[in-house]
């Protein structure tokens, strides 16, 4: 009957598990390090030319964990995959999914409790670097050279998944345009002759038009309205997250390579306060619910239901999803528009290599086989198509032009039905006739922009964990209400926030950030 | 009843050492001890063994090192809790709400139990009890959604009603004080039905002869409750009170989180230890800091329990837990 916090729950479970199983692995940590990982053949590898052979004599089951939810018919695809794996590697795979409902908690439990897991999905948004810093993942350098040399050769971007001189994850080659912006109702915009919402003024005009003409709609229900609008003015905004892992108000100047090393403290800029005042005005005009701060809604669901007219911080993929849902799947005359704000600066931010990665957790029972299997999936077209599209003739088909077409059971398993985002090889992608034309056009447009790779800096908070925790609390308590215009006087409210932030340790976080940033730009040759 | 043999012995030979007491029990009360064994094992495995994990609170956790291989950092993990007086405010809020839950909750449960026990129609009583029990099975997430739809500024039921009678709207989600009423109200709604069962059982256990004798002596209905039912419930009440005091400093995370969410405007009157910890460690999960909070809550809870038990032992030794 006890209703403890999530943290307490995590802890209790962790403690219990640890009592039973945790103690023993921690007594023998040594075999997990890659130096000893190499099985017997390695002992004979006196000369470096000779590579150790993969030992497949013992039949094993590799346990895989992905984030997300699988398609209904994933079971039959995995069955088919296991037939192939058994033949090639004398192993099978058990693919599990961390459902969207509580993926963060389950992910950390999986690692903390050292649950059985041999191959794991990881990403920057799942705190990959933080886990690696605490030693949760195996170093892959030698494993790659020994057991997946072709994959090592095939993929580049390894430097983006390197920490402290060793590779900790396998990226993929699915580099996409990652510009973000506002998704809005183009049909309503045209109907009421409103401007395209591509700047603060135009967003305001669009919101006002919706408010006046559509009494049953609210302009938005997205709590990200502040950050989203802000990113239309300062395109550096979205990189804040990449720089520091959470919004501590620090970003660097932008995509201009010559200024890359300059740091901006967003909270200390006049624009920040100006924007807070603007947001207060919008809140007073009733562009979103006054109770939004406590709402547990999903703004994207509200948007699809026709309750609101804008959502923020969307990428191409997100937009494309809304286009399919609202234009293709239902016929109500909706048109879904998209303004990726970075476009007006002529820049296309590419997805980070750390967006979708494969890692081997330290409890992996056979790292050599695991990495060899991953290599096969990446580089063998049959394996890849099976995993990405399902069983040919059942879940998909290929027409005479080599294009993807639907099969009898596509609804049960569409492209990417296994949620295997970390295993993507774009070279083997099948062209699809189903992509909406305007999404294609946008993609073509973005192909012409200057590509920019995101920065892989991530703040190590181990020295400042108490300050980061307090600061996190201060942000939620004092800044978040301001960001939705929930304060009578934004100027005073912001003053109070800055005062509290200083008490919480803002200066110390800044200092630590600068120190680490200096090291980072020196090491990565930016300076 | 079942521990009569042991009681008799303790009473007659309480000068003897505890050890010989135990030896005596082992010899003469084997069956009773065997009956205790499963729960003793359960307690040992689930409550005592995991205590090793307290050590996490003093380490900077690392996956390679595990429990004993991670670097020892002393009290550093407790710092975030005690920085800038946060711990005090959170502890005060947590205890405030739990005291309300305990006392208001108990009052409601006893009242409901007495009323139910006085209902004569069997069918009506069962139906009432079932309806009272229903909220217990509604998930807190749903309760949060209900609450939002009732309280929200633009579309909430209450504000629609206020508008329709020409009154001003009330902005629940930016008025901190009202939550000191709303949260206990929701808790009462949710827990009263379930908590009533225990008291109802206790009331049904009171011997009918006492009531009959009282009726012959001419008591009124209220006197019956005041002088017979309530005093008979005292032991049940004290034990339940003592047990709940042990978790006085553990908040009901889902109740607060689902109702308030991350609404900073309301934190002054709604933030409890559990929601705070969830909020600050959500971004950078930290086992050491999480354990530190758990340890803090356990230590304060244990002290609270010992203290109250001591007081009760002074006043009424029969009702004390130990």
Short mmCIF file of C-alpha atoms in Angstrom, two decimals, chain A residues 259-455:
data_model
loop_
_atom_site.label_atom_id
_atom_site.label_comp_id
_atom_site.label_asym_id
_atom_site.label_seq_id
_atom_site.Cartn_x
_atom_site.Cartn_y
_atom_site.Cartn_z
CA UNK A 259 32.18 31.96 -33.44
CA UNK A 260 31.67 28.41 -32.31
CA UNK A 261 33.68 28.84 -29.18
CA UNK A 262 31.80 31.81 -27.84
CA UNK A 263 29.41 31.07 -25.05
CA UNK A 264 26.16 32.90 -24.47
CA UNK A 265 24.39 32.88 -21.15
CA UNK A 266 20.85 33.10 -22.39
CA UNK A 267 19.30 34.16 -19.13
CA UNK A 268 21.63 37.11 -19.00
CA UNK A 269 20.65 38.47 -22.41
CA UNK A 270 18.05 41.24 -22.74
CA UNK A 271 16.19 39.23 -25.40
CA UNK A 272 15.29 36.62 -22.86
CA UNK A 273 13.43 39.05 -20.64
CA UNK A 274 11.83 40.69 -23.69
CA UNK A 275 10.50 37.34 -24.78
CA UNK A 276 9.15 36.63 -21.30
CA UNK A 277 7.24 39.89 -21.46
CA UNK A 278 5.90 39.01 -24.90
CA UNK A 279 4.77 35.61 -23.61
CA UNK A 280 2.96 37.31 -20.74
CA UNK A 281 1.06 39.44 -23.26
CA UNK A 282 0.11 36.33 -25.21
CA UNK A 283 -1.02 34.54 -22.09
CA UNK A 284 -3.23 37.51 -21.21
CA UNK A 285 -4.78 37.35 -24.66
CA UNK A 286 -5.74 33.76 -23.93
CA UNK A 287 -3.62 31.98 -26.54
CA UNK A 288 -3.42 28.96 -24.22
CA UNK A 289 -5.18 27.71 -21.14
CA UNK A 290 -4.35 29.43 -17.87
CA UNK A 291 -4.20 25.98 -16.31
CA UNK A 292 -1.71 24.68 -18.89
CA UNK A 293 1.09 24.43 -16.35
CA UNK A 294 -0.72 21.59 -14.59
CA UNK A 295 -2.17 19.97 -17.70
CA UNK A 296 -1.00 16.45 -18.48
CA UNK A 297 -2.04 16.67 -22.10
CA UNK A 298 -0.02 15.75 -25.16
CA UNK A 299 0.03 18.86 -27.39
CA UNK A 300 0.43 16.73 -30.50
CA UNK A 301 -2.75 14.82 -29.69
CA UNK A 302 -4.62 18.08 -29.10
CA UNK A 303 -3.36 19.31 -32.46
CA UNK A 304 -4.49 16.18 -34.32
CA UNK A 305 -7.87 16.41 -32.61
CA UNK A 306 -8.36 19.92 -33.98
CA UNK A 307 -8.33 21.55 -30.55
CA UNK A 308 -5.24 23.64 -31.18
CA UNK A 309 -3.55 25.18 -34.19
CA UNK A 310 0.18 24.97 -33.45
CA UNK A 311 2.85 22.77 -31.92
CA UNK A 312 6.50 23.64 -31.49
CA UNK A 313 9.95 22.06 -31.63
CA UNK A 314 9.03 19.62 -34.38
CA UNK A 315 11.45 18.07 -36.87
CA UNK A 316 10.79 16.88 -40.40
CA UNK A 317 9.81 13.41 -39.21
CA UNK A 318 7.36 14.78 -36.68
CA UNK A 319 5.80 17.04 -39.26
CA UNK A 320 5.65 14.26 -41.83
CA UNK A 321 3.79 12.15 -39.27
CA UNK A 322 1.20 14.88 -38.77
CA UNK A 323 0.82 15.29 -42.51
CA UNK A 324 0.09 11.59 -42.90
CA UNK A 325 -2.33 11.53 -39.98
CA UNK A 326 -4.26 14.61 -40.95
CA UNK A 327 -4.03 14.92 -44.71
CA UNK A 328 -3.65 11.38 -46.01
CA UNK A 329 -5.52 9.29 -43.44
CA UNK A 330 -8.49 11.60 -43.00
CA UNK A 331 -10.19 13.86 -45.45
CA UNK A 332 -11.31 17.02 -43.75
CA UNK A 333 -9.55 19.53 -45.90
CA UNK A 334 -6.72 20.01 -43.43
CA UNK A 335 -3.34 21.19 -44.59
CA UNK A 336 -0.43 20.92 -42.22
CA UNK A 337 2.27 23.56 -42.59
CA UNK A 338 5.78 23.52 -41.21
CA UNK A 339 8.32 26.29 -40.67
CA UNK A 340 11.74 25.00 -39.65
CA UNK A 341 13.24 28.16 -38.24
CA UNK A 342 16.88 27.45 -39.07
CA UNK A 343 15.99 27.43 -42.77
CA UNK A 344 15.94 31.22 -42.91
CA UNK A 345 19.59 31.26 -41.88
CA UNK A 346 20.41 28.93 -44.75
CA UNK A 347 21.48 26.15 -42.44
CA UNK A 348 20.49 22.55 -42.01
CA UNK A 349 21.39 21.04 -38.67
CA UNK A 350 22.12 17.35 -39.11
CA UNK A 351 20.99 14.71 -36.68
CA UNK A 352 23.62 13.90 -34.15
CA UNK A 353 25.45 10.59 -34.39
CA UNK A 354 24.26 10.10 -30.85
CA UNK A 355 20.63 10.30 -31.87
CA UNK A 356 20.23 6.52 -32.34
CA UNK A 357 23.01 4.22 -31.20
CA UNK A 358 23.72 0.64 -30.27
CA UNK A 359 25.65 -0.01 -27.06
CA UNK A 360 26.77 -3.15 -25.29
CA UNK A 361 26.05 -2.89 -21.57
CA UNK A 362 28.70 -4.28 -19.24
CA UNK A 363 26.52 -7.26 -18.39
CA UNK A 364 26.69 -8.41 -22.05
CA UNK A 365 27.47 -12.13 -21.97
CA UNK A 366 29.16 -12.43 -25.36
CA UNK A 367 30.28 -9.03 -26.67
CA UNK A 368 32.11 -10.56 -29.62
CA UNK A 369 29.06 -12.34 -30.96
CA UNK A 370 26.80 -9.40 -30.19
CA UNK A 371 28.89 -6.99 -32.22
CA UNK A 372 29.31 -9.46 -35.07
CA UNK A 373 25.54 -9.87 -35.26
CA UNK A 374 25.07 -6.11 -35.33
CA UNK A 375 27.57 -5.89 -38.18
CA UNK A 376 25.65 -8.51 -40.12
CA UNK A 377 22.37 -6.67 -39.68
CA UNK A 378 23.92 -3.44 -40.91
CA UNK A 379 25.73 -4.88 -43.89
CA UNK A 380 23.65 -7.82 -45.11
CA UNK A 381 20.78 -6.54 -47.19
CA UNK A 382 18.55 -9.53 -46.45
CA UNK A 383 18.97 -9.13 -42.74
CA UNK A 384 18.43 -5.42 -42.97
CA UNK A 385 15.27 -5.60 -45.06
CA UNK A 386 13.86 -8.24 -42.77
CA UNK A 387 14.40 -6.06 -39.73
CA UNK A 388 13.36 -2.81 -41.32
CA UNK A 389 10.43 -3.89 -43.51
CA UNK A 390 9.39 -7.35 -42.28
CA UNK A 391 8.94 -10.51 -44.31
CA UNK A 392 8.89 -9.94 -48.05
CA UNK A 393 5.58 -10.88 -49.64
CA UNK A 394 3.84 -10.63 -46.30
CA UNK A 395 4.62 -7.29 -44.76
CA UNK A 396 5.90 -5.55 -47.87
CA UNK A 397 6.71 -6.01 -51.52
CA UNK A 398 8.99 -4.46 -54.06
CA UNK A 399 7.68 -3.25 -57.42
CA UNK A 400 9.51 -3.35 -60.75
CA UNK A 401 11.23 -0.03 -60.01
CA UNK A 402 12.63 -1.45 -56.80
CA UNK A 403 10.27 0.69 -54.75
CA UNK A 404 8.63 -0.28 -51.49
CA UNK A 405 4.98 -1.24 -51.79
CA UNK A 406 2.56 -2.49 -49.19
CA UNK A 407 2.00 -6.21 -48.67
CA UNK A 408 -1.03 -8.08 -47.36
CA UNK A 409 -0.01 -7.55 -43.72
CA UNK A 410 1.68 -4.14 -43.82
CA UNK A 411 -0.73 -2.86 -41.21
CA UNK A 412 0.66 -5.43 -38.83
CA UNK A 413 4.26 -4.49 -39.51
CA UNK A 414 5.15 -1.29 -41.35
CA UNK A 415 8.65 0.06 -42.06
CA UNK A 416 10.60 0.29 -38.82
CA UNK A 417 8.02 -1.92 -37.10
CA UNK A 418 10.61 -3.31 -34.73
CA UNK A 419 11.50 0.17 -33.44
CA UNK A 420 15.08 -0.76 -34.37
CA UNK A 421 16.11 2.84 -34.98
CA UNK A 422 19.69 2.17 -34.02
CA UNK A 423 20.10 -0.32 -36.85
CA UNK A 424 19.65 1.78 -39.93
CA UNK A 425 21.61 1.64 -43.11
CA UNK A 426 20.25 4.19 -45.56
CA UNK A 427 22.13 2.54 -48.43
CA UNK A 428 19.68 -0.34 -48.21
CA UNK A 429 16.58 1.79 -47.88
CA UNK A 430 13.85 1.12 -50.38
CA UNK A 431 12.41 4.17 -52.09
CA UNK A 432 8.85 4.70 -51.00
CA UNK A 433 5.97 5.96 -53.10
CA UNK A 434 4.02 6.82 -49.96
CA UNK A 435 5.93 9.91 -48.83
CA UNK A 436 3.74 13.01 -49.27
CA UNK A 437 4.97 15.30 -52.02
CA UNK A 438 5.41 18.35 -49.84
CA UNK A 439 7.61 16.41 -47.43
CA UNK A 440 9.78 15.42 -50.38
CA UNK A 441 9.91 19.04 -51.49
CA UNK A 442 10.95 20.22 -48.05
CA UNK A 443 13.64 17.57 -47.95
CA UNK A 444 14.93 18.64 -51.35
CA UNK A 445 14.97 22.24 -50.18
CA UNK A 446 16.92 21.36 -47.09
CA UNK A 447 19.42 19.39 -49.15
CA UNK A 448 20.45 22.71 -50.68
CA UNK A 449 21.20 24.33 -47.31
CA UNK A 450 24.59 24.39 -45.60
CA UNK A 451 24.84 21.25 -43.45
CA UNK A 452 26.06 21.67 -39.89
CA UNK A 453 26.99 18.86 -37.54
CA UNK A 454 25.82 19.25 -33.99
CA UNK A 455 28.27 19.58 -31.18
#
